[in-house]
Coordinates of C-alpha atoms (C1' of nucleotides) in Angstrom, one line a residue:
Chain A
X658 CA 78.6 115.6 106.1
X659 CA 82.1 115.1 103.6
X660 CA 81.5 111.2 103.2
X661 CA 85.4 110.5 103.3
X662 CA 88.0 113.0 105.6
X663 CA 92.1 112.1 105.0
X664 CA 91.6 112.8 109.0
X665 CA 93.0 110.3 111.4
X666 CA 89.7 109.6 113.4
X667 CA 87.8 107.3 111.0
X668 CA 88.4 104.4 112.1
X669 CA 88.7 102.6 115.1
X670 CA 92.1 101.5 114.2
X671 CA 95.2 103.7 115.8
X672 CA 94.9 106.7 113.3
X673 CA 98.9 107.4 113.4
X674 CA 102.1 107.9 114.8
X675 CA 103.4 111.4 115.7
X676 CA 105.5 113.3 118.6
X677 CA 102.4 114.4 120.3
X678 CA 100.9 110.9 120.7
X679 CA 103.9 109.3 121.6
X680 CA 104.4 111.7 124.3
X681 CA 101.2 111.7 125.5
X682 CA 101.4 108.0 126.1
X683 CA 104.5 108.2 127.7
X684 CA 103.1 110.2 130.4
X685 CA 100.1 107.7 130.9
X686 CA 102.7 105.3 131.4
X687 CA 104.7 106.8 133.8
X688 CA 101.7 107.5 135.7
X689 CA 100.7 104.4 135.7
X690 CA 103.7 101.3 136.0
X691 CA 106.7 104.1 137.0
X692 CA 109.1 105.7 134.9
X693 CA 111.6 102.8 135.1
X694 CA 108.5 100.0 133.4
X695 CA 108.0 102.9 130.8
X696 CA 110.4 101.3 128.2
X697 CA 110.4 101.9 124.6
X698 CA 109.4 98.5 124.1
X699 CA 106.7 98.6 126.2
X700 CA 105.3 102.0 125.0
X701 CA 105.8 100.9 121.2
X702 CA 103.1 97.7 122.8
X703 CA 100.9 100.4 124.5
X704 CA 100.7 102.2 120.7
X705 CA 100.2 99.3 118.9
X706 CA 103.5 99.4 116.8
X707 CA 106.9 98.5 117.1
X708 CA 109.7 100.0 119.5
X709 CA 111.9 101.4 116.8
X710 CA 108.9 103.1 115.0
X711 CA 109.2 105.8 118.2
X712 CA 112.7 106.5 116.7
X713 CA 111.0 108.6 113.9
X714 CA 109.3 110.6 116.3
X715 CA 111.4 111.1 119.3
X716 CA 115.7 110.7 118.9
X717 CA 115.5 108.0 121.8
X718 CA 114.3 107.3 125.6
X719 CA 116.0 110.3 127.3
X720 CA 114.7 113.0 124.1
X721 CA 111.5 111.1 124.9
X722 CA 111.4 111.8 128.8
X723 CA 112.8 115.3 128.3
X724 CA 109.4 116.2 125.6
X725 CA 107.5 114.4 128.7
X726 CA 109.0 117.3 131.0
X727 CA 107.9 119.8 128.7
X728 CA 104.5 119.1 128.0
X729 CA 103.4 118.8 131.8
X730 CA 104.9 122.8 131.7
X731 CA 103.8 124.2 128.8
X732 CA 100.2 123.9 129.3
X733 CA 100.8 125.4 132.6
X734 CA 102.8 128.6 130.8
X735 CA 100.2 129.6 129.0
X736 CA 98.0 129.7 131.8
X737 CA 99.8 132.0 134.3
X738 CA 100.7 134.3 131.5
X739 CA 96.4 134.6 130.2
X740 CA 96.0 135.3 134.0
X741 CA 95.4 138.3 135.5
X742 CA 96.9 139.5 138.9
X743 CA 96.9 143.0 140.8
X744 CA 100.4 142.3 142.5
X745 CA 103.1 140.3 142.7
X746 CA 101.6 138.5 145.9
X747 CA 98.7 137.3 143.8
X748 CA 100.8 136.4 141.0
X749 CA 103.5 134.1 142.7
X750 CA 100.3 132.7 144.5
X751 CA 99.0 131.6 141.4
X752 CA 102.3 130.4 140.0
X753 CA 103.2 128.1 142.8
X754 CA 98.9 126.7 142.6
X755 CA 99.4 125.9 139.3
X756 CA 102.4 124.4 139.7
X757 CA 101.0 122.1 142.6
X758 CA 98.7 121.6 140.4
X759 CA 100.2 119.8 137.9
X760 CA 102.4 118.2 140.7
X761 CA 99.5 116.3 142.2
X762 CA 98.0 115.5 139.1
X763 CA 101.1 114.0 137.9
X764 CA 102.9 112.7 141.2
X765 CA 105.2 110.1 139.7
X766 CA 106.3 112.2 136.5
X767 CA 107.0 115.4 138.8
X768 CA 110.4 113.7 140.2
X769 CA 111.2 114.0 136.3
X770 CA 111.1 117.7 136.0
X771 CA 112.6 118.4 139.6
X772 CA 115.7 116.2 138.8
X773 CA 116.3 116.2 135.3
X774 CA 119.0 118.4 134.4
X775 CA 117.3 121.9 132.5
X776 CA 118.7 123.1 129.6
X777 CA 120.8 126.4 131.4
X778 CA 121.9 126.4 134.8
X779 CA 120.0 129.4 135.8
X780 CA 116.7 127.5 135.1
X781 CA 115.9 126.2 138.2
X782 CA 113.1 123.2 138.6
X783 CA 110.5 123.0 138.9
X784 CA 110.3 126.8 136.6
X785 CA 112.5 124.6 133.9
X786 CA 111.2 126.4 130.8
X787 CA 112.7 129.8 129.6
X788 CA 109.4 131.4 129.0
X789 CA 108.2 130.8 132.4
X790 CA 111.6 132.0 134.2
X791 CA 110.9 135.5 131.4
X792 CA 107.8 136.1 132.7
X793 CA 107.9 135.8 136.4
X794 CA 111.1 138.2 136.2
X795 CA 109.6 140.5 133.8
X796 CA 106.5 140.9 136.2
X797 CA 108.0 141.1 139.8
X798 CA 109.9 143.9 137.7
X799 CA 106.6 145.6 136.5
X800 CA 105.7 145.1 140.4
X801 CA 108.8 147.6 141.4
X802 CA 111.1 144.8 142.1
X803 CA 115.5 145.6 141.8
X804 CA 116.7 142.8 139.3
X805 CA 118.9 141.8 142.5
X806 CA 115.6 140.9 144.9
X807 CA 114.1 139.6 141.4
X808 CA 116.5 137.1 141.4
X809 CA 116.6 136.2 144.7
X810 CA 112.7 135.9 144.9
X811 CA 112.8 133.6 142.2
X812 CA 115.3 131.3 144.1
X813 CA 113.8 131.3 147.2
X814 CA 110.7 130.4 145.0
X815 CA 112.1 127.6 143.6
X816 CA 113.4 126.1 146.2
X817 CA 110.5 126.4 148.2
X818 CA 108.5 124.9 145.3
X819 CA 110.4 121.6 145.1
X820 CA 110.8 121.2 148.6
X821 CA 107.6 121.0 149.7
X822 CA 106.5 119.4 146.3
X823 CA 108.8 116.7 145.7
X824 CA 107.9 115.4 149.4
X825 CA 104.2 116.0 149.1
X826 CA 103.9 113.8 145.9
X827 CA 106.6 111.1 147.6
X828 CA 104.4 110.5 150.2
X829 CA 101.4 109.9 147.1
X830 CA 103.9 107.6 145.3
X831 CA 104.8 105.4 148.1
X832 CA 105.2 101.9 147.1
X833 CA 105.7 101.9 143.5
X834 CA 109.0 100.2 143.7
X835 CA 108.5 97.4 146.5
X836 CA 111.0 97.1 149.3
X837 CA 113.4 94.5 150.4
X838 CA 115.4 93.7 153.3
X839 CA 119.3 94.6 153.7
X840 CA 120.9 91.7 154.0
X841 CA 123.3 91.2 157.2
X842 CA 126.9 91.1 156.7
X843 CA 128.5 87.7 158.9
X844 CA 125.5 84.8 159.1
X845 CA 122.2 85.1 160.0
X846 CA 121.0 83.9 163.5
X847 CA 120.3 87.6 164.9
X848 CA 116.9 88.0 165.6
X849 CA 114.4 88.4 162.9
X850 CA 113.1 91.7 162.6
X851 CA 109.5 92.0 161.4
X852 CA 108.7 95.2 160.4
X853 CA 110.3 98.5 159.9
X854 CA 107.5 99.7 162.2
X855 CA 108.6 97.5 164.9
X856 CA 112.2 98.4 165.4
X857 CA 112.1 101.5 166.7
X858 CA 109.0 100.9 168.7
X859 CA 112.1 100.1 171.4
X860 CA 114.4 102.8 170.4
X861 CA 112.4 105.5 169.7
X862 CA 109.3 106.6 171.8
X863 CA 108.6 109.9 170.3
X864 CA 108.6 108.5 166.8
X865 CA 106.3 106.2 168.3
X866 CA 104.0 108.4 170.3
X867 CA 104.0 111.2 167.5
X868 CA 103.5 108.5 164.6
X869 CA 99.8 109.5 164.4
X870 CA 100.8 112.8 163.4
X871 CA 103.5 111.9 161.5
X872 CA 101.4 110.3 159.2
X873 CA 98.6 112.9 159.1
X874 CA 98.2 114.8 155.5
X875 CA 98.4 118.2 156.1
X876 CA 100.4 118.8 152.9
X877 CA 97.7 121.8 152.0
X878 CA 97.9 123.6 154.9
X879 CA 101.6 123.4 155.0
X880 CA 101.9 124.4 151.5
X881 CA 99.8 127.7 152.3
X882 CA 101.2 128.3 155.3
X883 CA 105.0 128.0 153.8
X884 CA 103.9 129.8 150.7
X885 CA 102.9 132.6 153.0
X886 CA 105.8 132.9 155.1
X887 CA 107.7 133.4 152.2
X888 CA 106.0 136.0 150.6
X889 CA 106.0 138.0 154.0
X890 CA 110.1 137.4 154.0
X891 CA 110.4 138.8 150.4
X892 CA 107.9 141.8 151.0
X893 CA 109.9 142.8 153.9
X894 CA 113.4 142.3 151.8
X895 CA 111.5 144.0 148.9
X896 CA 109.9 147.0 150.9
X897 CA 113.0 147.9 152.9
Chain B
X740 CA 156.7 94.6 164.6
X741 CA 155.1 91.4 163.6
X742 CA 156.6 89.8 160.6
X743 CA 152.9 88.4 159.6
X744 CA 149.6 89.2 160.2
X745 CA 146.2 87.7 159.0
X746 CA 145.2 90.9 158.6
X747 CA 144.3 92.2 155.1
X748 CA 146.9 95.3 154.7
X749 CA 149.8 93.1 154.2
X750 CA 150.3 92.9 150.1
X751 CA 149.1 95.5 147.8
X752 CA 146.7 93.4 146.0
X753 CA 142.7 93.9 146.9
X754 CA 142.5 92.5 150.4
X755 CA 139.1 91.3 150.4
X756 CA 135.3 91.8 149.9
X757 CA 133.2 93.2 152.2
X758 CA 129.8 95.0 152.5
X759 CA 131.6 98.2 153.6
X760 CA 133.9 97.8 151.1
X761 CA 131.4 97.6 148.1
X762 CA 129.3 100.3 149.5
X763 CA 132.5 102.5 149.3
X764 CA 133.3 101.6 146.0
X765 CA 129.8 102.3 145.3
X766 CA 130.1 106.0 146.4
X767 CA 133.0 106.5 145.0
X768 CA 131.9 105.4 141.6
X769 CA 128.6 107.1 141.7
X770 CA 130.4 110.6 142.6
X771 CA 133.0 109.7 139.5
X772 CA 130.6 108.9 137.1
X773 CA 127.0 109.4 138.3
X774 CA 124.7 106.9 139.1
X775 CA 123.3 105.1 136.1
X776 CA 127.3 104.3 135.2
X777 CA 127.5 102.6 138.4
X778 CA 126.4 98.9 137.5
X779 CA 127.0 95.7 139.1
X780 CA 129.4 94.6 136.5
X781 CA 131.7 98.0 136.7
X782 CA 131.6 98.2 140.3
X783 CA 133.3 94.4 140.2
X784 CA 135.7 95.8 137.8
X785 CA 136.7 98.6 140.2
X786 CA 137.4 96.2 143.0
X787 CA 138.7 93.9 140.6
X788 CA 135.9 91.1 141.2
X789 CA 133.6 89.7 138.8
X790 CA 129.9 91.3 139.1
X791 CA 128.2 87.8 140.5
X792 CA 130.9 88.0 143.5
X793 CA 129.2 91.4 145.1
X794 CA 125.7 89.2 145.5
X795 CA 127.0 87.8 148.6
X796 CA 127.3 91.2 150.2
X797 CA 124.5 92.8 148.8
X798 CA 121.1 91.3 147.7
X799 CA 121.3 93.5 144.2
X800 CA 121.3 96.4 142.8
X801 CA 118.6 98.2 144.8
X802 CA 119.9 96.8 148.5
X803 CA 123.3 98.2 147.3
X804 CA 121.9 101.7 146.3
X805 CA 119.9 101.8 149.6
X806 CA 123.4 100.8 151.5
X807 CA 125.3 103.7 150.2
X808 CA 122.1 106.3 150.9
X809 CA 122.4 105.0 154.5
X810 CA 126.1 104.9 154.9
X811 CA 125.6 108.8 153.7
X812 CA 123.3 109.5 156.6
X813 CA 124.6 107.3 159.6
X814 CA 128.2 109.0 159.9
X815 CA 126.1 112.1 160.0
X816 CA 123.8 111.0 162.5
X817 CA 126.8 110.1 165.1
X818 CA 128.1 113.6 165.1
X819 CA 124.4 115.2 166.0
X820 CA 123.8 113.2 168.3
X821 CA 127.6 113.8 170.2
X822 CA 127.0 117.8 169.6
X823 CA 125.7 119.6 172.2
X824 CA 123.4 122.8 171.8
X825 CA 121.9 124.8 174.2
X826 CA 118.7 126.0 171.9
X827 CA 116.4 124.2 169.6
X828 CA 117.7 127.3 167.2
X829 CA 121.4 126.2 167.5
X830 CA 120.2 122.3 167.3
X831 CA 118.1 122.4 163.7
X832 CA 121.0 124.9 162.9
X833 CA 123.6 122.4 163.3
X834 CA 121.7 119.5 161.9
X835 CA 121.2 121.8 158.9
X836 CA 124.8 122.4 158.5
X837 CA 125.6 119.0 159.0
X838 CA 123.4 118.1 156.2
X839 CA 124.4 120.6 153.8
X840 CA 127.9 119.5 154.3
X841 CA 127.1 115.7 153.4
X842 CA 125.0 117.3 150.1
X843 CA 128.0 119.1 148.7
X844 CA 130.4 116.2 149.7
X845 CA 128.8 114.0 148.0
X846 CA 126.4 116.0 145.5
X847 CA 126.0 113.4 142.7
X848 CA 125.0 110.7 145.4
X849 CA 122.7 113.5 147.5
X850 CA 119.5 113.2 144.5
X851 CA 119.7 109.8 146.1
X852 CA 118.7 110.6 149.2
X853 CA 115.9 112.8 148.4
X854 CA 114.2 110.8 146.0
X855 CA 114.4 107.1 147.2
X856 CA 110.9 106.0 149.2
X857 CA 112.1 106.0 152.8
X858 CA 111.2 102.8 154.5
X859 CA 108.1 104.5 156.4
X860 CA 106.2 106.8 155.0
X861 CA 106.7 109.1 158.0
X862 CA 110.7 109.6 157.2
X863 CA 111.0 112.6 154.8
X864 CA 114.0 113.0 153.3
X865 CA 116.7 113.8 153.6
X866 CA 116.4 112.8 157.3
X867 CA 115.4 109.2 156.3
X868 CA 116.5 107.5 159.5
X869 CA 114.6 107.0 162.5
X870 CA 117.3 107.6 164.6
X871 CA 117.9 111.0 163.3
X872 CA 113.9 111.5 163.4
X873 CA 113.7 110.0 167.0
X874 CA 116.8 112.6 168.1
X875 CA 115.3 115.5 166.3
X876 CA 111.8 115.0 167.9
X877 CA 113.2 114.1 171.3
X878 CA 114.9 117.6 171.3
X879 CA 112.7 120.1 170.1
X880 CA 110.1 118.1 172.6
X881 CA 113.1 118.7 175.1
X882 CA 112.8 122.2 174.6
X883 CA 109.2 122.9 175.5
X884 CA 107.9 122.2 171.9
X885 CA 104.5 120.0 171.6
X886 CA 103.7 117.0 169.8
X887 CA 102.3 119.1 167.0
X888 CA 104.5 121.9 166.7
X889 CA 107.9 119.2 166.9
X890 CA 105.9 117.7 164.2
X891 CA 105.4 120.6 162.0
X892 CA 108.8 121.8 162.9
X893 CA 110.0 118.5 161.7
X894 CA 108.2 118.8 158.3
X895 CA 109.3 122.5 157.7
X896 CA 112.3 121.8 158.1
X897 CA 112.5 118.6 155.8
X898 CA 111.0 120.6 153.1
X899 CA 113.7 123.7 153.2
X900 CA 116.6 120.6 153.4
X901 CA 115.7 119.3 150.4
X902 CA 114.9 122.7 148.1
X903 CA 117.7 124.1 149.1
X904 CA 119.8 121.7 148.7
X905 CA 118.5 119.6 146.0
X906 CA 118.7 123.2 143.6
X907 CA 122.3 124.0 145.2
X908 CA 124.0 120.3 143.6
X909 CA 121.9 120.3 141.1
X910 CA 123.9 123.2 139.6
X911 CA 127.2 121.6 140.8
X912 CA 126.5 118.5 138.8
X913 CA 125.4 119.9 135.7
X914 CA 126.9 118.1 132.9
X915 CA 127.1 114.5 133.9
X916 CA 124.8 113.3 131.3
X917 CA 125.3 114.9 127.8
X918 CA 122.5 117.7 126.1
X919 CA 121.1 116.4 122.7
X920 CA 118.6 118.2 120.6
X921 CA 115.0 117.4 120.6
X922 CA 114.2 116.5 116.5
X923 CA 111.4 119.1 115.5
X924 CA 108.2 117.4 114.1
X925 CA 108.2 117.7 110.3
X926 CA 111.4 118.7 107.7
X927 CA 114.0 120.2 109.2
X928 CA 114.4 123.1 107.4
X929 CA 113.6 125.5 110.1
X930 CA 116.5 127.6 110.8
X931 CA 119.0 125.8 113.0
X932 CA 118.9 127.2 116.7
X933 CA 122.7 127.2 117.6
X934 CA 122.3 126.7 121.7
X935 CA 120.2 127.7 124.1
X936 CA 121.7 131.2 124.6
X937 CA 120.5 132.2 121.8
X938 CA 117.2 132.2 121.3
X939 CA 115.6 133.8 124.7
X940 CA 117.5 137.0 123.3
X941 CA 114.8 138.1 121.4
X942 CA 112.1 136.3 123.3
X943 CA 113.2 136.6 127.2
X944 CA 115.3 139.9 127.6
X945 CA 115.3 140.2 131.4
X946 CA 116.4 137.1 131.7
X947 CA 119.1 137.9 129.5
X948 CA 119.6 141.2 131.5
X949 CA 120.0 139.2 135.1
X950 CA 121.8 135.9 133.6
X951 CA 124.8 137.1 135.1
X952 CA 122.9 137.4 138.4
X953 CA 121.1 134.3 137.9
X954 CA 124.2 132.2 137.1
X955 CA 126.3 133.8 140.5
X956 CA 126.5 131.5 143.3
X957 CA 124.9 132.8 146.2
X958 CA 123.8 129.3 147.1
X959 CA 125.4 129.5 151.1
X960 CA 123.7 133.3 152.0
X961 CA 121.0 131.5 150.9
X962 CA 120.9 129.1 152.5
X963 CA 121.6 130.6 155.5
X964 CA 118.8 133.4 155.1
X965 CA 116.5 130.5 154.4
X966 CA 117.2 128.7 157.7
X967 CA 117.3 132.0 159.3
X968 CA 113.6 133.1 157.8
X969 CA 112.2 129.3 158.9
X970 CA 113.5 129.2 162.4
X971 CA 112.2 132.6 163.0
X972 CA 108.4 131.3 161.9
X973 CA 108.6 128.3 164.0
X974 CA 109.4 130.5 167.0
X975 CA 106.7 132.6 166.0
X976 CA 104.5 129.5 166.4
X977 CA 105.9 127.9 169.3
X978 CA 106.4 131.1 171.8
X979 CA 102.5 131.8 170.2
Chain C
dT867 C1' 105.0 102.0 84.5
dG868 C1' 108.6 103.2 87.3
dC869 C1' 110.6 106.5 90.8
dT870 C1' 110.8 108.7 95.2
dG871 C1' 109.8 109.6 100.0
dC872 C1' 107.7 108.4 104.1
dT873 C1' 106.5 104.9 107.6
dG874 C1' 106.8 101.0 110.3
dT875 C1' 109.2 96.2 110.7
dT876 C1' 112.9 93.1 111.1
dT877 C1' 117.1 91.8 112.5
dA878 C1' 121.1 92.3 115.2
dC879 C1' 124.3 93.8 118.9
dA880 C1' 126.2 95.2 123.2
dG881 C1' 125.2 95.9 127.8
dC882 C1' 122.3 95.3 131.9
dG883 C1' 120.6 92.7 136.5
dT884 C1' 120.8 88.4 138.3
dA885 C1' 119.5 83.0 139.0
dA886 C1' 122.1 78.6 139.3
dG887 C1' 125.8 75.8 139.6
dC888 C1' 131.0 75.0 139.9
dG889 C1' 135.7 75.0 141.7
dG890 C1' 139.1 76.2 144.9
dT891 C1' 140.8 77.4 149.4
dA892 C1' 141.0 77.4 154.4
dC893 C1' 139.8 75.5 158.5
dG894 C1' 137.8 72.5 162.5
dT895 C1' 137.4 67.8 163.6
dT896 C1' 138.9 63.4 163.9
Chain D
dA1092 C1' 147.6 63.6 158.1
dA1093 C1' 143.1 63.2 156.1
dC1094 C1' 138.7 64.5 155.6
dG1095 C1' 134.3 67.0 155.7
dT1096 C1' 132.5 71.6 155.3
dA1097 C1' 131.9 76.2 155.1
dC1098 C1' 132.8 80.0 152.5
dC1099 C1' 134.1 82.8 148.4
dG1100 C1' 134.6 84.1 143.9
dC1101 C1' 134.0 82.6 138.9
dT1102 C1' 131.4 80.8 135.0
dT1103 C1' 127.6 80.3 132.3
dA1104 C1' 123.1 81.5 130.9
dC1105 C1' 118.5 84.0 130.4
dG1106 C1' 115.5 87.7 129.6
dC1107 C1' 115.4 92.3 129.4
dT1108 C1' 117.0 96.9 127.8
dG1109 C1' 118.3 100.9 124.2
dT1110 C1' 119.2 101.5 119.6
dA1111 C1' 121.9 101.1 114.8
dA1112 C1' 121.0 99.4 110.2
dA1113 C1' 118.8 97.3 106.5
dC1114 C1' 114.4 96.3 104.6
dA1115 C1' 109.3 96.2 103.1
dG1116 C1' 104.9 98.3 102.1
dC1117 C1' 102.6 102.0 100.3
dA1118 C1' 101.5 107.0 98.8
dG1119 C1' 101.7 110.2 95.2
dC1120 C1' 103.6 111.7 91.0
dA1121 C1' 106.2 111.5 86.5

DNA sequence: TGCTGCTGTTTACAGCGTAAGCGGTACGTT
DNA sequence: AACGTACCGCTTACGCTGTAAACAGCAGCA
């Protein structure tokens, strides 16, 4: 074995500071405190260095949350386009598992790449990267699709995607940010109420009776079951 | 007419502070300027106040935030409530519209509403009020639905709300925050990359084919086929 | 030996949310 | 008329944020 490497893993110590790192890190701490507690301060701490080192690597907070966005889909990328799928079915199947994917394993950064503000206009979250958009055109085109129903399959895609993923992870998220009561306008002798849970409990029965239900996970099963619906709307748009 | 009132309409100069009145300027400056230049100290500035003076109206930041999502939703909730529909169809179309219409009146202040935790976990967005919930469950039950399929129908239709509409402002919004380059890793003599148009050309050409397509707003057929395609599954389901 | 370039630190500044205390004004009671 | 007492908005202050700018240590190379 080569006695001495100018490699970074030697030691125990932090090897170095570059992009990659940085961004990684970032991610572990949105995950972990929320993306408002992930602070350049705080991250420099979590690296071992000082805030303004980051500065070299990444041209401030926002560049530093957008490179976040980008590494949670480019992993992904690569994967749909090494896969293999008979039709376009299969295919957006395995797009929109992928992408759930990485939603679940990433619940508090997925807000990020749903809300944040992709480069073109005609990139739609959660499908925020140009490669991604290329290639699900390109092959629901290979799969005999008009550029028109192309288009509009990507859309309905979309919005399907971040509907039923931004609430799925915003139920896995739920009290990362603490909550408080309102405040009444005139003075404050109106009878205390206790919970949330016991307000309605008065005012609405069916919210009551139902609140079982309500609160049951059934997130997969809805997922599939929306994801199908879908695909039997654009088949029978596609094969008319 | 009476020469004097108590009232506070009489001079021209800022009448006085109230919660409403914060809340609205809130709105307002969160639709002007988007929502991270709305702070406590501009806000004051716009009702001509000093920042510390909106604290007895609102408990801070967060309480005021949560006001304005709720004055949003509560004008809204009024008008479903006084409509009257003969089908469950006509009912979750009208609530839909209703919705939609708040979204693109107020589509800088809509991301709001989606992405703040509800007070129970069982409110999805954007029908974060138990009221609304209560009203929407009472009627589909109403109408022959079961506990389930209300509840499923409930959740459906939460999801489409927000993917529809989240994707529909978020291309009315675009440019509130400023684009700025990324910094590539080592020197920076790689050919400069002039904007983002140019550089799927060689790499992406059918989504240079479609852009034109992509970037046309279709957003209400969309919509409205959307609705169309969900309300038909659910009466698959419920007549099943 | 000195020069040069890269890397991380130090210092500094404007702006943020907000806790705490102060002053003025209007009003009910005496 | 005078006084106590709410209420309302202002002032000050603190710790936090993102980040611009100057600086220090250290590598390799002449």
């Amino acid at each position: 074995m080569s006695p001495e490497e100018p490699d970074e893993a030697r030691s125990t110590r932090p090897p170095r500071l570059s992009r990659q790192r940085i961004v990684d890190a970032g991610l572990a701490s949105i995950e972990a405190h929320g993306v408002d507690q992930m602070t350049m301060r705080s991250l420099g701490r979590d690296l071992g260095v000082e805030a303004m080192a980051l500065y070299r690597y990444v041209s401030g907070r926002e560049d530093l949350l957008e490179a976040v966005v980008e590494s949670l889909l480019d992993g992904l990328i690569k994967r749909v386009e090494a896969a293999e799928t008979t039709s376009w079915q299969e295919y957006l199947q395995h797009v929109a598992h992928e992408i759930r994917h990485m939603a679940l394993a990433h619940p508090t950064a997925f807000p990020l790449v749903v809300s944040r503000h992709p480069a073109a206009p005609w990139l739609r979250p959660p499908l925020r990267d140009i490669a991604m958009v290329e290639h699900l055109l390109a092959t629901l085109c290979e799969r005999g699709f008009s550029d028109d129903q192309a288009v509009d399959t990507y859309k309905a895609f979309t919005s399907f995607l971040v509907g039923s993923l931004l609430l799925e992870v915003s139920t896995k998220t739920e009290n990362v940010a603490a909550v408080e009561e309102p405040m009444n306008e005139g003075s404050a002798d109106i009878p205390e109420q206790d919970t949330v849970e016991d307000v309605d409990l008065g005012q609405a029965p069916h919210v009551v009776r139902m609140r079982d239900r309500l609160s049951q996970d059934h997130s997969e099963a809805e997922f599939e079951t929306g994801l199908e619906s879908l695909l039997n709307r654009i088949e029978n748009t596609v094969s008319h």
